[in-house]
Coordinates of C-alpha atoms in Angstrom, one line a residue:
M1185 CA -53.9 16.6 -24.2
K1186 CA -51.6 13.6 -24.8
N1187 CA -53.0 10.2 -23.8
A1188 CA -51.0 7.4 -22.3
S1189 CA -50.1 5.8 -25.6
D1190 CA -48.7 9.2 -26.8
V1191 CA -46.6 9.5 -23.7
N1192 CA -45.1 6.1 -23.9
G1193 CA -44.0 6.1 -27.5
V1194 CA -47.0 4.8 -29.4
D1195 CA -48.8 7.2 -31.8
T1196 CA -52.6 7.5 -31.8
G1197 CA -52.8 6.3 -35.4
G1198 CA -51.8 2.8 -34.4
G1199 CA -48.2 3.0 -35.7
A1200 CA -45.4 2.5 -33.3
T1201 CA -42.9 5.4 -33.0
A1202 CA -39.2 4.9 -32.2
P1203 CA -38.6 4.3 -28.5
G1204 CA -36.9 7.0 -26.6
R1205 CA -33.5 6.7 -24.9
L1206 CA -32.9 7.2 -21.2
V1207 CA -29.2 7.4 -20.2
L1208 CA -28.1 7.3 -16.6
L1209 CA -24.7 9.0 -16.7
T1210 CA -22.4 8.2 -13.7
S1211 CA -19.1 9.6 -12.8
S1212 CA -16.5 9.0 -10.1
H1213 CA -15.8 11.7 -7.5
R1214 CA -12.2 10.4 -7.4
V1215 CA -11.7 11.6 -11.0
A1216 CA -11.3 15.3 -11.6
P1217 CA -14.6 16.9 -12.7
G1218 CA -14.8 17.5 -16.5
Q1219 CA -12.7 14.4 -17.2
L1220 CA -15.4 12.4 -19.0
S1221 CA -15.2 9.8 -21.6
W1222 CA -15.8 10.7 -25.3
P1223 CA -19.1 8.7 -25.4
A1224 CA -20.3 10.6 -22.4
W1225 CA -19.5 14.0 -23.9
R1226 CA -21.1 13.0 -27.2
T1227 CA -24.2 11.8 -25.5
L1228 CA -24.5 15.0 -23.4
R1229 CA -24.1 17.2 -26.5
E1230 CA -26.6 15.3 -28.6
A1231 CA -29.2 14.8 -25.8
D1232 CA -32.6 16.5 -26.0
R1233 CA -32.7 17.1 -22.3
V1234 CA -30.1 16.8 -19.5
V1235 CA -31.5 16.6 -16.0
C1236 CA -29.6 16.7 -12.6
P1237 CA -31.2 16.8 -9.2
D1238 CA -28.1 18.2 -7.5
P1239 CA -27.4 21.9 -8.0
G1240 CA -23.9 21.4 -6.5
H1241 CA -23.0 18.5 -8.8
P1242 CA -19.2 18.9 -9.5
Q1243 CA -19.7 18.3 -13.3
L1244 CA -22.1 21.2 -13.8
P1245 CA -19.6 24.0 -14.3
Y1246 CA -17.8 22.0 -17.0
L1247 CA -21.0 21.0 -18.7
R1248 CA -22.1 24.6 -18.9
E1249 CA -18.7 25.7 -20.2
A1250 CA -19.1 23.1 -22.9
G1251 CA -22.5 24.5 -23.9
V1252 CA -24.5 21.7 -22.4
A1253 CA -27.8 23.0 -20.9
V1254 CA -28.6 21.2 -17.6
E1255 CA -32.0 21.3 -16.0
I1256 CA -32.0 21.2 -12.2
A1257 CA -34.9 18.9 -11.3
D1258 CA -35.6 15.8 -9.3
P1259 CA -37.9 13.6 -11.5
G1260 CA -38.9 10.1 -10.6
G1261 CA -38.5 7.1 -12.9
R1262 CA -41.9 7.4 -14.5
E1263 CA -41.4 11.1 -15.3
L1264 CA -38.0 10.4 -16.9
A1265 CA -39.5 7.6 -19.0
D1266 CA -42.3 9.9 -20.1
A1267 CA -39.8 12.6 -21.1
T1268 CA -38.3 10.2 -23.7
A1269 CA -41.6 10.1 -25.7
G1270 CA -41.3 10.6 -29.4
G1271 CA -37.8 9.1 -29.6
R1272 CA -36.2 11.7 -27.4
T1273 CA -32.9 11.2 -25.6
V1274 CA -32.8 12.2 -21.9
V1275 CA -29.6 12.1 -19.8
Y1276 CA -30.0 11.9 -16.1
L1277 CA -27.0 12.7 -13.8
P1278 CA -27.5 11.2 -10.3
V1279 CA -26.7 13.1 -7.2
S1280 CA -23.0 13.6 -6.8
G1281 CA -22.2 11.3 -9.7
G1282 CA -23.3 8.2 -7.7
A1283 CA -26.1 5.7 -8.0
A1284 CA -29.8 6.6 -8.1
P1285 CA -31.6 3.6 -6.5
A1286 CA -35.0 5.4 -6.2
V1287 CA -35.0 6.1 -9.9
T1288 CA -33.6 2.8 -11.0
D1289 CA -36.0 0.8 -8.7
E1290 CA -39.0 2.7 -10.1
L1291 CA -37.9 2.1 -13.7
A1292 CA -37.4 -1.6 -12.9
R1293 CA -40.9 -1.8 -11.5
L1294 CA -42.3 -0.1 -14.6
G1295 CA -40.5 -2.3 -17.0
G1296 CA -41.4 -5.5 -15.1
S1297 CA -45.1 -4.6 -15.1
G1298 CA -45.4 -5.1 -18.8
R1299 CA -48.0 -2.3 -18.9
V1300 CA -45.7 0.5 -19.9
A1301 CA -43.7 0.9 -23.1
M1302 CA -40.3 1.6 -21.8
P1303 CA -37.5 3.6 -23.5
D1304 CA -34.1 2.1 -24.2
L1305 CA -32.3 2.2 -20.9
E1306 CA -28.5 2.8 -20.8
L1307 CA -26.1 3.0 -17.9
L1308 CA -23.1 5.1 -19.2
P1309 CA -20.1 5.5 -17.0
G1310 CA -18.7 8.9 -17.8
S1311 CA -15.6 8.3 -15.6
W1312 CA -14.7 5.4 -13.4
D1313 CA -12.2 4.4 -10.7
L1314 CA -8.8 3.1 -11.7
P1315 CA -7.0 0.5 -9.4
G1316 CA -5.9 2.3 -6.2
A1317 CA -8.6 4.9 -6.4
R1318 CA -9.9 4.1 -3.0
L1319 CA -6.6 5.4 -1.6
L1320 CA -7.8 8.9 -2.4
D1321 CA -10.7 8.3 0.0
L1322 CA -8.3 7.1 2.6
V1323 CA -6.2 10.2 2.3
Q1324 CA -9.2 12.5 2.5
V1325 CA -10.6 10.7 5.6
M1326 CA -7.2 10.8 7.3
D1327 CA -6.8 14.5 6.5
R1328 CA -10.1 15.2 8.1
I1329 CA -9.4 13.1 11.2
R1330 CA -6.0 14.7 11.6
A1331 CA -7.7 18.2 11.5
E1332 CA -10.7 17.5 13.7
C1333 CA -10.0 14.6 16.1
P1334 CA -8.8 15.8 19.5
W1335 CA -6.6 12.7 19.9
S1336 CA -5.3 12.3 16.3
S1337 CA -4.5 16.0 15.8
Q1338 CA -2.0 15.8 18.7
R1339 CA -0.1 12.7 17.7
T1340 CA 3.6 12.8 16.7
H1341 CA 5.8 10.4 14.8
E1342 CA 7.3 9.4 18.1
D1343 CA 3.8 8.7 19.6
L1344 CA 3.0 6.3 16.7
A1345 CA 6.3 4.5 16.4
A1346 CA 5.3 1.6 18.7
Y1347 CA 2.0 1.2 16.9
G1348 CA 3.8 0.7 13.6
I1349 CA 5.8 -2.2 15.1
E1350 CA 2.7 -3.7 16.7
E1351 CA 0.7 -3.6 13.5
M1352 CA 3.5 -5.3 11.6
Y1353 CA 3.6 -8.1 14.2
E1354 CA -0.1 -8.5 13.9
L1355 CA 0.2 -8.8 10.1
V1356 CA 2.9 -11.4 10.4
E1357 CA 0.7 -13.4 12.8
A1358 CA -2.2 -13.3 10.4
I1359 CA 0.0 -14.4 7.5
E1360 CA 1.5 -17.3 9.5
Q1361 CA -2.0 -18.4 10.5
G1362 CA -3.2 -18.3 6.9
D1363 CA -6.2 -16.1 7.8
R1364 CA -7.0 -14.2 4.6
E1365 CA -9.6 -11.9 6.2
A1366 CA -7.2 -11.0 9.0
V1367 CA -4.4 -10.4 6.5
R1368 CA -6.6 -7.9 4.6
E1369 CA -7.5 -6.2 7.8
E1370 CA -4.0 -6.0 9.1
L1371 CA -2.7 -4.7 5.8
G1372 CA -5.2 -1.9 6.2
D1373 CA -3.8 -1.2 9.7
V1374 CA -0.3 -1.0 8.4
L1375 CA -1.4 1.3 5.6
L1376 CA -3.1 3.5 8.2
Q1377 CA 0.3 4.0 9.8
V1378 CA 1.7 5.2 6.5
V1379 CA -1.0 7.8 5.8
F1380 CA -1.1 8.9 9.5
H1381 CA 2.6 9.5 9.5
A1382 CA 2.4 11.3 6.2
A1383 CA -0.4 13.5 7.5
I1384 CA 1.7 14.4 10.5
A1385 CA 4.7 15.2 8.3
E1386 CA 2.7 17.7 6.3
G1387 CA 2.5 19.9 9.4
H1388 CA 6.3 20.1 10.0
P1389 CA 7.3 23.7 10.1
Q1390 CA 10.7 23.3 8.4
E1391 CA 10.6 20.2 6.3
P1392 CA 7.0 19.2 5.4
F1393 CA 6.2 16.4 3.1
G1394 CA 2.9 14.6 2.3
I1395 CA 1.6 11.2 1.1
D1396 CA 2.3 12.3 -2.6
D1397 CA 5.9 12.9 -1.8
V1398 CA 6.1 9.4 -0.1
A1399 CA 4.5 7.7 -3.1
A1400 CA 6.7 9.6 -5.6
G1401 CA 9.8 8.6 -3.8
L1402 CA 8.7 5.0 -3.7
V1403 CA 7.8 5.0 -7.4
A1404 CA 11.2 6.5 -8.4
K1405 CA 13.0 3.9 -6.2
L1406 CA 11.1 0.9 -7.7
V1407 CA 11.7 2.1 -11.3
H1408 CA 15.4 2.7 -10.7
R1409 CA 15.9 -0.7 -9.0
H1410 CA 14.1 -2.6 -11.8
P1411 CA 16.3 -1.7 -14.8
H1412 CA 15.4 -5.1 -16.4
I1413 CA 11.8 -3.8 -16.6
Y1414 CA 12.2 0.0 -17.0
G1415 CA 15.7 0.0 -18.6
D1416 CA 18.0 -2.0 -20.8
E1417 CA 19.6 -4.3 -18.3
V1418 CA 18.9 -8.1 -18.4
A1419 CA 17.9 -10.1 -15.4
E1420 CA 16.5 -13.5 -16.1
T1421 CA 16.7 -15.1 -12.7
P1422 CA 15.7 -14.1 -9.2
E1423 CA 19.4 -14.1 -8.2
Q1424 CA 20.2 -11.6 -11.0
V1425 CA 17.3 -9.3 -9.9
Q1426 CA 18.5 -9.4 -6.3
A1427 CA 22.1 -8.7 -7.3
N1428 CA 20.9 -5.6 -9.3
W1429 CA 18.8 -4.5 -6.3
V1430 CA 21.7 -4.7 -3.9
R1431 CA 24.1 -3.0 -6.3
L1432 CA 21.8 -0.1 -7.1
K1433 CA 20.8 0.3 -3.5
G1434 CA 24.5 0.5 -2.5
V1435 CA 25.0 3.3 -5.1
E1436 CA 22.0 5.2 -4.0
K1437 CA 22.9 5.1 -0.3
A1438 CA 26.6 5.5 -0.8
R1439 CA 27.2 2.9 1.9
E1440 CA 30.7 2.1 3.1
S1441 CA 29.7 -1.1 4.9
V1442 CA 27.5 -4.1 4.2
T1443 CA 26.1 -3.5 7.6
D1444 CA 24.8 -0.1 6.7
G1445 CA 21.0 -0.1 6.5
V1446 CA 20.5 -3.0 8.9
P1447 CA 18.6 -1.3 11.8
P1448 CA 20.4 -2.1 15.1
A1449 CA 17.0 -1.8 16.8
S1450 CA 15.7 -4.8 15.0
P1451 CA 14.6 -7.8 17.0
A1452 CA 17.8 -9.6 18.1
L1453 CA 17.3 -12.8 16.1
A1454 CA 16.4 -10.8 13.0
L1455 CA 19.4 -8.6 13.5
A1456 CA 21.8 -11.5 13.9
A1457 CA 20.4 -13.3 10.8
K1458 CA 20.5 -10.1 8.7
L1459 CA 24.1 -9.4 9.6
A1460 CA 25.2 -12.9 8.9
G1461 CA 23.4 -12.9 5.6
R1462 CA 25.1 -9.6 4.6
A1463 CA 28.5 -10.9 5.7
R1464 CA 28.1 -14.2 3.9
A1465 CA 27.1 -12.5 0.6
A1466 CA 30.2 -10.2 0.9
G1467 CA 32.6 -13.0 1.7
L1468 CA 33.2 -11.6 5.2
P1469 CA 33.7 -13.7 8.4
L1470 CA 30.8 -15.4 10.0
P1471 CA 30.5 -16.1 13.8
A1472 CA 32.3 -19.2 14.9
D1473 CA 30.0 -22.2 15.3
P1474 CA 28.9 -22.8 18.9
P1475 CA 29.5 -26.1 20.5
A1476 CA 27.3 -28.8 18.9
P1477 CA 24.2 -29.7 20.9
P1478 CA 23.5 -33.3 21.7
T1479 CA 21.1 -33.6 18.7
P1480 CA 21.3 -31.7 15.4
L1481 CA 19.2 -28.5 15.3
L1482 CA 19.6 -26.9 12.0
D1483 CA 17.9 -29.6 10.0
D1484 CA 14.7 -29.4 12.0
E1485 CA 12.9 -26.1 12.7
T1486 CA 10.9 -27.6 15.6
R1487 CA 14.1 -28.7 17.5
L1488 CA 15.7 -25.4 16.8
G1489 CA 12.7 -23.6 18.1
D1490 CA 12.6 -25.7 21.2
H1491 CA 16.3 -25.2 21.8
L1492 CA 15.9 -21.4 21.5
L1493 CA 12.9 -21.5 23.8
A1494 CA 14.8 -23.4 26.4
E1495 CA 17.7 -21.0 26.2
A1496 CA 15.3 -18.0 26.7
A1497 CA 13.7 -19.7 29.6
A1498 CA 17.1 -20.5 31.2
A1499 CA 18.1 -16.8 30.7
Q1500 CA 15.0 -15.6 32.4
S1501 CA 15.6 -17.9 35.3
A1502 CA 19.1 -16.5 35.6
G1503 CA 17.9 -12.9 35.6
L1504 CA 19.2 -12.3 32.1
D1505 CA 17.4 -10.7 29.1
P1506 CA 18.0 -13.1 26.1
E1507 CA 16.8 -10.4 23.6
A1508 CA 19.3 -7.9 24.9
A1509 CA 22.1 -10.5 25.2
L1510 CA 21.7 -11.5 21.5
R1511 CA 21.3 -7.9 20.4
H1512 CA 24.5 -7.0 22.1
A1513 CA 26.3 -10.0 20.5
A1514 CA 24.9 -9.0 17.1
R1515 CA 26.2 -5.5 17.5
R1516 CA 29.6 -6.8 18.5
Y1517 CA 29.5 -8.9 15.4
R1518 CA 28.6 -5.8 13.4
A1519 CA 31.6 -4.1 14.7
A1520 CA 33.7 -7.1 13.8
I1521 CA 32.4 -7.0 10.2
R1522 CA 33.3 -3.3 9.9
A1523 CA 36.7 -4.0 11.3
A1524 CA 37.2 -6.7 8.6
E1525 CA 36.1 -4.3 5.9
A1526 CA 38.5 -1.6 7.2
A1527 CA 41.3 -4.1 7.3
A1528 CA 40.6 -5.2 3.7
R1529 CA 40.5 -1.6 2.5
G1530 CA 43.8 -0.9 4.3
A1531 CA 45.4 -3.8 2.6
G1532 CA 44.3 -2.3 -0.8
S1533 CA 42.1 -5.3 -1.7
G1534 CA 39.7 -3.1 -3.6
E1535 CA 36.5 -4.7 -2.3
P1536 CA 35.5 -5.1 1.3
G1537 CA 36.5 -8.5 2.6
E1538 CA 38.1 -9.6 -0.7
S1539 CA 41.2 -11.7 -0.3
G1540 CA 42.5 -15.0 -1.5
D1541 CA 40.0 -17.1 0.4
G1542 CA 37.3 -14.4 0.6
E1543 CA 38.0 -13.4 4.2
S1544 CA 40.2 -11.0 6.0
G1545 CA 42.5 -12.6 8.6
D1546 CA 41.9 -9.9 11.1
G1547 CA 38.2 -10.0 10.4
Q1548 CA 38.2 -13.8 10.6
R1549 CA 39.8 -13.6 14.0
A1550 CA 37.3 -10.9 15.1
G1551 CA 34.4 -13.0 13.8
E1552 CA 35.7 -16.1 15.6
R1553 CA 36.2 -14.1 18.8
T1554 CA 32.6 -12.8 18.5
G1555 CA 31.3 -16.3 17.9
R1556 CA 33.2 -17.7 20.9
E1557 CA 31.9 -14.9 23.1
A1558 CA 28.4 -15.5 22.0
A1559 CA 28.7 -19.2 22.4
G1560 CA 30.1 -18.8 25.9
R1561 CA 27.3 -16.5 26.9
S1562 CA 24.8 -18.8 25.4
G1563 CA 26.2 -21.7 27.5
R1564 CA 26.1 -19.6 30.6
T1565 CA 22.6 -18.6 29.9
A1566 CA 21.5 -22.1 29.4
S1567 CA 23.1 -23.4 32.6
G1568 CA 22.4 -20.3 34.7
R1569 CA 26.1 -20.3 35.7
D1570 CA 28.9 -17.7 35.1

């Protein structure tokens, strides 16, 4: 029978033997089974004993196929340490490739006691998570919820549309408040909308697609629109990058108007600003300036905000919807831009809105008319009079 000194790596003749080696081999369930690092495979093949407490461990079929014998057993820390006696190497695969706190805690107590000769302990990651690996967990959880939850399984794209808008507004609020924890949480809520819609889309009877299709399309778009990174084009300034983006996007979408791609359902102020920005970049007419207020507004965000707030309050008092009023004005302005583009094409100018002074006469008049109409309605809204 072996005595304690034999078991723990010390021979009975008084000479110390080589310490054994105990390797805890971990792997990520987010990496395909069998995809282990070379140090992991080498250690497994050279080990004197490989032990795993989980008969359903996903790595087992691949280890057996590679000729690695695995013993299904559930030893404690002391038993594993004893198994390394005589300089042996023992590899331990924790349950489901995760941690083994009971084993590691016992080994820590043994080592800290000073009364046991411990083997060399090694934590060897056989596979590990790459950045973004947790997204795989999210997809799996969402798939199960979609399949088993009575509420989630019945949702449609239309049902969720309002939630997507609400979550974006909550994200904007968190950003504006500078609340980092809230930003992280709200980004997660926005991401939930993406994976939820993708899970719904997988069940479409005629045109199904999934989260991988969504991601693949986004990757292709980003690569194509960054030719200065993934291609041979040169863009050394943010302005050059933006110009490339707009040009390539126009080619992809085959758009006929600079207003294409601006959602008419956007919030009215955002819609108006986006249309004006597109028109300005293309040299197309801008709305005519409204009558100047008593004090300048555009050099002070606070005064501008107070002015818009007062306009909205006056509109509400007059029974008008300021959001709808501005949205309608922005859509009329959108029509005016398109008319200017059509006039420019009819004149054979080559590029929409391109003339001697960068504006089409008809489009300029349409823009001025739109501006005057908007200004007039704004004045009536502020005063409450027709």
